[in-house]
Short mmCIF file of C-alpha atoms in Angstrom, two decimals:
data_model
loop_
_atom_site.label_atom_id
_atom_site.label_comp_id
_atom_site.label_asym_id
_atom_site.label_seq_id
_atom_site.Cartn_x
_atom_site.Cartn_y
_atom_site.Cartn_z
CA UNK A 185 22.63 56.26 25.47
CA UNK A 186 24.20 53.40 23.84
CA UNK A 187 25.15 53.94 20.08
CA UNK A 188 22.63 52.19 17.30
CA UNK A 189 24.39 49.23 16.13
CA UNK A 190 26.01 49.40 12.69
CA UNK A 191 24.00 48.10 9.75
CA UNK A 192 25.44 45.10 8.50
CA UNK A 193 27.77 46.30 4.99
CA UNK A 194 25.42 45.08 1.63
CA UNK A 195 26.61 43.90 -1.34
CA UNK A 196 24.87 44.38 -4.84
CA UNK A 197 24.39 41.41 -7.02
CA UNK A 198 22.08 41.37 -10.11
CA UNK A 199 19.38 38.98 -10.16
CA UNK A 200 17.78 38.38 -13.56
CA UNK A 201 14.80 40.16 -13.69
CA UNK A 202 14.79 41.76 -10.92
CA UNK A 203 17.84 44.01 -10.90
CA UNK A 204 19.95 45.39 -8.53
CA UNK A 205 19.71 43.78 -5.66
CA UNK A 206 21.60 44.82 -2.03
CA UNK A 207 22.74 41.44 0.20
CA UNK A 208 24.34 41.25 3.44
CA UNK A 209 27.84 40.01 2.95
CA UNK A 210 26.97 37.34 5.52
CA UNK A 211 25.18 35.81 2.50
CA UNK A 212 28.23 35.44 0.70
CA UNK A 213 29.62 33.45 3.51
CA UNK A 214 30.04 29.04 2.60
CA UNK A 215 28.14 27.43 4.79
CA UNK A 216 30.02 23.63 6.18
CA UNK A 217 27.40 21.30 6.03
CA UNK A 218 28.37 19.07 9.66
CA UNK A 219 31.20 16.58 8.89
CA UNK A 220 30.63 13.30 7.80
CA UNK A 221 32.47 10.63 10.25
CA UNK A 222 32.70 7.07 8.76
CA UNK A 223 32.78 5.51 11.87
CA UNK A 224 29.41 7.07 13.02
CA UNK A 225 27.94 6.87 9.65
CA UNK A 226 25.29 4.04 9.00
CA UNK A 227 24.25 2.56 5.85
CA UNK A 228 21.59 -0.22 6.13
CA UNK A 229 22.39 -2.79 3.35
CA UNK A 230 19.08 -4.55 3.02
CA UNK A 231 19.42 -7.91 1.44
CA UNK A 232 16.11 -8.22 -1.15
CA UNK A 233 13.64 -10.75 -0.59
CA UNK A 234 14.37 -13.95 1.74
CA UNK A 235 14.61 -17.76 1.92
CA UNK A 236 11.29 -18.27 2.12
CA UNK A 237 10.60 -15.93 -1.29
CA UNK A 238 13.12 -15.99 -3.14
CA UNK A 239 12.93 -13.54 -5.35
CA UNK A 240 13.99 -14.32 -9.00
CA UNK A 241 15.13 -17.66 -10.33
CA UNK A 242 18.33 -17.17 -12.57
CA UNK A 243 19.47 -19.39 -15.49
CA UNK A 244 20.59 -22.08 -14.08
CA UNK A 245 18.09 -22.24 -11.18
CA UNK A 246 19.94 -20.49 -8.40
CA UNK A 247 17.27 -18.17 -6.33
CA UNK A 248 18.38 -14.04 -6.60
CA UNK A 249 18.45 -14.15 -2.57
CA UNK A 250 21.54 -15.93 -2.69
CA UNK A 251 22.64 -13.59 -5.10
CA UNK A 252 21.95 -10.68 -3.35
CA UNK A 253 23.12 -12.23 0.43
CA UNK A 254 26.71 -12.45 -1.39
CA UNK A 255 26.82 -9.50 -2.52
CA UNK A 256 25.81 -7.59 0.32
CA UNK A 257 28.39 -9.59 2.02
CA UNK A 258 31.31 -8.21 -0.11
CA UNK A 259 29.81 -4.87 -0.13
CA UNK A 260 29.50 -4.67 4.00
CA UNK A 261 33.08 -5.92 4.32
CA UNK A 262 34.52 -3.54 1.79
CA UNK A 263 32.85 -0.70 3.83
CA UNK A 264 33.79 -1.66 7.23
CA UNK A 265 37.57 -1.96 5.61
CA UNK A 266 36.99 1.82 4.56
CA UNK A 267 35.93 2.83 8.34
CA UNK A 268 32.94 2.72 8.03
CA UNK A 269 32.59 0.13 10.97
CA UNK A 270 28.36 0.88 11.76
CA UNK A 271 27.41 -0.50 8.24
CA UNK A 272 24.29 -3.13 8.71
CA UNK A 273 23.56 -6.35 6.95
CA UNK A 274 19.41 -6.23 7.13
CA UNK A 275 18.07 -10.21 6.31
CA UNK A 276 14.88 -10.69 6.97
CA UNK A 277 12.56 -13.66 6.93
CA UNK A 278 9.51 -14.50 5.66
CA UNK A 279 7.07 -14.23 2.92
CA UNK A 280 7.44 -11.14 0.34
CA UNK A 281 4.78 -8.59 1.23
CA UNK A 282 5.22 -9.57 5.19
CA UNK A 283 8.80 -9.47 4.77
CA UNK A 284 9.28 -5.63 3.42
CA UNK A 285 7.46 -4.07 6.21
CA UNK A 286 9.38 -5.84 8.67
CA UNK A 287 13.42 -4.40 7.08
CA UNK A 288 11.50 -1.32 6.68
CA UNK A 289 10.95 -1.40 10.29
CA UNK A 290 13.98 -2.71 11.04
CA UNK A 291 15.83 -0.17 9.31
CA UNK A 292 13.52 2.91 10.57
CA UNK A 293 14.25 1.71 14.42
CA UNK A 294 18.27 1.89 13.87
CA UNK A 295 18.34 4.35 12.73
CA UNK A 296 20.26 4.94 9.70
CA UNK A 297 21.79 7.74 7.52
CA UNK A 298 20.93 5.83 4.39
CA UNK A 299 19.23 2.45 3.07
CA UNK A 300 20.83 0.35 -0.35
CA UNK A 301 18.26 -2.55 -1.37
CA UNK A 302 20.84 -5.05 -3.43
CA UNK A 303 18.83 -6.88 -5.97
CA UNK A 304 19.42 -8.78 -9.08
CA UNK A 305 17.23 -8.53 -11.98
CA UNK A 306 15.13 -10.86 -14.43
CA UNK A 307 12.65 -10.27 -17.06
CA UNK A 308 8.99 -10.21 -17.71
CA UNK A 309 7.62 -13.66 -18.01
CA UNK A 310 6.71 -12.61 -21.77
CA UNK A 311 10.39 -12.26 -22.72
CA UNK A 312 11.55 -16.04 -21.17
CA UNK A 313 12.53 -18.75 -23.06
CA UNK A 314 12.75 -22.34 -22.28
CA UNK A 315 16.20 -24.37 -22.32
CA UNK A 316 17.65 -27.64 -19.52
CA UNK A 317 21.15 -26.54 -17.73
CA UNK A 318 21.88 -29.58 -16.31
CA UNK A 319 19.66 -31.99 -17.02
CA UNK A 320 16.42 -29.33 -15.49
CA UNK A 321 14.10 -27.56 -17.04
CA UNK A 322 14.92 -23.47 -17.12
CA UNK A 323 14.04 -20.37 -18.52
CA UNK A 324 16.50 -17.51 -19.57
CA UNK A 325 16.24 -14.55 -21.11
CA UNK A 326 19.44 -12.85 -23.15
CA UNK A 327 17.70 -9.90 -24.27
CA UNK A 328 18.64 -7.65 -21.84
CA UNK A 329 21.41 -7.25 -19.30
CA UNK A 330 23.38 -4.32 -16.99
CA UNK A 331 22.46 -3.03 -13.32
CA UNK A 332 19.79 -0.17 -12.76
CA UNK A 333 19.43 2.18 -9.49
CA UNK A 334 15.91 2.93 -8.62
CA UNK A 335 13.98 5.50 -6.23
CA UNK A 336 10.87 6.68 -5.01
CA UNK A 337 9.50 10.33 -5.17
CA UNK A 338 7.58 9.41 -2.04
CA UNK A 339 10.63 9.22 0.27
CA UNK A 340 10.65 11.58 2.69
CA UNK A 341 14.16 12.70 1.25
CA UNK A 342 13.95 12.14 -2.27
CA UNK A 343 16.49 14.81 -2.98
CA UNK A 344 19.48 12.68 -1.04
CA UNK A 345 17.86 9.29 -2.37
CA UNK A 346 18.07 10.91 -5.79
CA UNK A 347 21.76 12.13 -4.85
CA UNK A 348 23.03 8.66 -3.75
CA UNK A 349 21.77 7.04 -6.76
CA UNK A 350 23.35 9.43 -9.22
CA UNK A 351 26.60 8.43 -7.43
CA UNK A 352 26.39 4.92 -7.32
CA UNK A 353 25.61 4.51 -11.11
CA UNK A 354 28.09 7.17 -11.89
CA UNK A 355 30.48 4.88 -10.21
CA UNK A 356 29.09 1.50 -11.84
CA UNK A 357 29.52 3.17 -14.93
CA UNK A 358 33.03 4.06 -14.40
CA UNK A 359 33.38 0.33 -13.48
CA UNK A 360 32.75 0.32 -17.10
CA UNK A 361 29.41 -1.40 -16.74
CA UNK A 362 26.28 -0.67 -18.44
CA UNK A 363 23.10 -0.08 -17.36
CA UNK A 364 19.43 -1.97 -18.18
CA UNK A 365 17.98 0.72 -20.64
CA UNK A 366 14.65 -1.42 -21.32
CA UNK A 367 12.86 0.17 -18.23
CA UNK A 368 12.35 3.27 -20.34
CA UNK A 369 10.60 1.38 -23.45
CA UNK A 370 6.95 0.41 -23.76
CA UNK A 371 7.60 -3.12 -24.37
CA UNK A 372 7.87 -3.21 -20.71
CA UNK A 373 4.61 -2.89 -20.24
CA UNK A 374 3.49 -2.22 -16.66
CA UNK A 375 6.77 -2.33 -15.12
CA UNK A 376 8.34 0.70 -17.41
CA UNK A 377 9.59 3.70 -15.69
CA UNK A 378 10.43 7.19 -15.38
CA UNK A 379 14.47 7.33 -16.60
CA UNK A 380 15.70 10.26 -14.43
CA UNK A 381 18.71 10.44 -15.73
CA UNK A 382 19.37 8.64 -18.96
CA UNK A 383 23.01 8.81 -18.86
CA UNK A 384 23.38 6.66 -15.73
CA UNK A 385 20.47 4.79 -15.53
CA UNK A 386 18.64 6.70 -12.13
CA UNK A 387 15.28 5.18 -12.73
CA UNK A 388 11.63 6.07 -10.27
CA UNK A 389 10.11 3.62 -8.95
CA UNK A 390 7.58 5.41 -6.41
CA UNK A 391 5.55 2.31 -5.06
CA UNK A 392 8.40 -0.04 -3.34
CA UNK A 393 7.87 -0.17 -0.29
CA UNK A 394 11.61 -0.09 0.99
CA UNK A 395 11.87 2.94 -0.64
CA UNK A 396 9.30 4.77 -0.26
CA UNK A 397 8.27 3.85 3.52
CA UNK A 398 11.85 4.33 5.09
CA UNK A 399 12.68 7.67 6.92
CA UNK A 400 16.13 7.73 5.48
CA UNK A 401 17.41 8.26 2.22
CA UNK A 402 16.77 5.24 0.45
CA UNK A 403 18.11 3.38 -3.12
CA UNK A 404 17.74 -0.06 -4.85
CA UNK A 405 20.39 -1.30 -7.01
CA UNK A 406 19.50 -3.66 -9.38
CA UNK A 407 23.16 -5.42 -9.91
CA UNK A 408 22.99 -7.08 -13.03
CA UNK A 409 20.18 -9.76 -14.72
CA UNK A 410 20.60 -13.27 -13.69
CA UNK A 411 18.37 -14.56 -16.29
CA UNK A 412 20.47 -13.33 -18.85
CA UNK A 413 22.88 -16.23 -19.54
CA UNK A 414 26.09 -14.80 -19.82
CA UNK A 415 25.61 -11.87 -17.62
CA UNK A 416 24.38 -14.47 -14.71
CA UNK A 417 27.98 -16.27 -15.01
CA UNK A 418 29.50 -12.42 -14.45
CA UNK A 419 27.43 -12.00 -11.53
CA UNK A 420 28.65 -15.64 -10.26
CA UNK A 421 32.27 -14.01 -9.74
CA UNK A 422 34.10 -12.86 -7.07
CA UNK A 423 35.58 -10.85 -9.50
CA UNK A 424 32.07 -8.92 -10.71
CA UNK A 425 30.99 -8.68 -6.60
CA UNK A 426 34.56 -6.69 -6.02
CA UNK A 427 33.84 -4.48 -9.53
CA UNK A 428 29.95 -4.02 -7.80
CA UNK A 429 31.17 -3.25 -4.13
CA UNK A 430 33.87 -1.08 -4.93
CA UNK A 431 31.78 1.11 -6.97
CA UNK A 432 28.99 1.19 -4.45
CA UNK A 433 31.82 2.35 -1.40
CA UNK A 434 33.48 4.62 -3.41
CA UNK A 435 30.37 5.82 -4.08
CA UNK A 436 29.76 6.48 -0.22
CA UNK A 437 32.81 7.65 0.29
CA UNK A 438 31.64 10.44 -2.11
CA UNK A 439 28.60 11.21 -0.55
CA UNK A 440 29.89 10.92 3.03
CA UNK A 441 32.59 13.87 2.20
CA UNK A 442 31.78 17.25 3.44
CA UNK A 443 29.54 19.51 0.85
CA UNK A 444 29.23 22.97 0.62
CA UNK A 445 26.22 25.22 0.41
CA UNK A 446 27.79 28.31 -1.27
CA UNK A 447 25.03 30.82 -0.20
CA UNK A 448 23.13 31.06 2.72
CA UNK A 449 19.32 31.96 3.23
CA UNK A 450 18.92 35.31 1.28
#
């Protein structure tokens, strides 16, 4: 008769509460998650809004789709530079509401690993004020300023949405930038939000759409506020779209290395 198989050797480990408790060593194995190659990896950079809606009018009367078409720009070439050669520039067309359904299709029939919405912010109407740049009529608003990352609880993978975000502010913050702390404060009104993490600026933001209806980990930066004067002339630079996309591919360089579960199913 063949001989019983040998019991696999335990290990004890106290739990609190619970005591002693015996654990196959197997459990004390690290578990690889699968390797992360750059040029297989695909991040969907989805330009906000279009040329037909236009988003948010800055300062000086320059639509936030431009804007946000430059930036993604910069940010797509700085990534394909780093190997990661599948990045995607999503532009869509058409009117707002239309519009997100269709990169949210777009980006679900890829497929991709993960989804950034670039974005630049503006203000409530209740905040602008009135001034001429150039001889035009304007409104501005230098109240508030800095970039903020949002995401939706309603993603199917909140926990890597949430996980990307925390990277790219961390890495916006390193830039040395600062991020839009008025989301948090009732003066906001109907568009405050949850701060997640209040030293980065992770905000939720469950109900947009390109967040929320996307089957891939999914994050919207909010660069910077173009209706703030001075911070719109920042956000004009070639200078402030390299600080911006070097944050945001060092940040998926980060997030793209290989991570390690350090205990399996017990």
């Amino acid at each position: 008769m063949a001989r019983p198989a040998a019991s696999p050797k335990r290990r004890t480990v106290k739990l609190a509460a619970l005591g002693p408790v015996a654990l196959p060593s197997a459990a004390f194995k690290p578990v690889v998650a699968p390797l992360c190659d750059p040029s297989k990896f695909r991040i969907v950079l989805d330009v906000g809004h279009t040329a037909e809606s236009e988003g948010a009018i800055s300062a000086r009367n320059v639509s936030e789709f431009v804007f946000n078409l430059r930036l993604a720009k910069r940010i797509e070439e700085k990534l394909k530079a780093e190997g990661f050669t599948e990045t995607r520039l999503l532009v869509t067309e058409g009117k707002a509401r239309h519009s997100l359904f269709k990169r949210v299709a777009a980006a679900n029939n890829l497929p991709a690993d993960l989804l950034l919405s670039i974005h630049h912010d503006s203000v409530p109407n209740k905040f602008l004020e009135d001034w001429e740049f150039e001889g035009k009529k304007s409104h501005f608003s230098d109240r508030f300023s800095g970039y903020s990352v949002f995401v939706s609880r309603s993603n199917p993978d909140f926990k890597t949405s949430f996980a990307f975000a925390e990277l790219i502010a961390k890495e916006m913050k390193a830039q040395g930038l600062d991020y839009a702390k008025q989301y948090s404060q009732s003066i906001m009104g109907r568009y405050q939000r949850e701060l997640l993490n209040k030293e980065t600026g992770v905000y939720r933001y469950d109900e947009l759409i390109v967040l929320r209806k996307t089957r891939m980990a999914a994050v919207l930066l909010e660069a910077g506020s173009i209706i703030n004067r001075d911070e719109e002339l920042k956000m004009s630079s070639p200078e402030r779209r390299d600080i911006i996309s070097s944050g945001v591919t060092a940040a998926v360089k980060t997030f793209c290395e290989p991570r390690w579960a350090m205990l399996g199913p017990l």
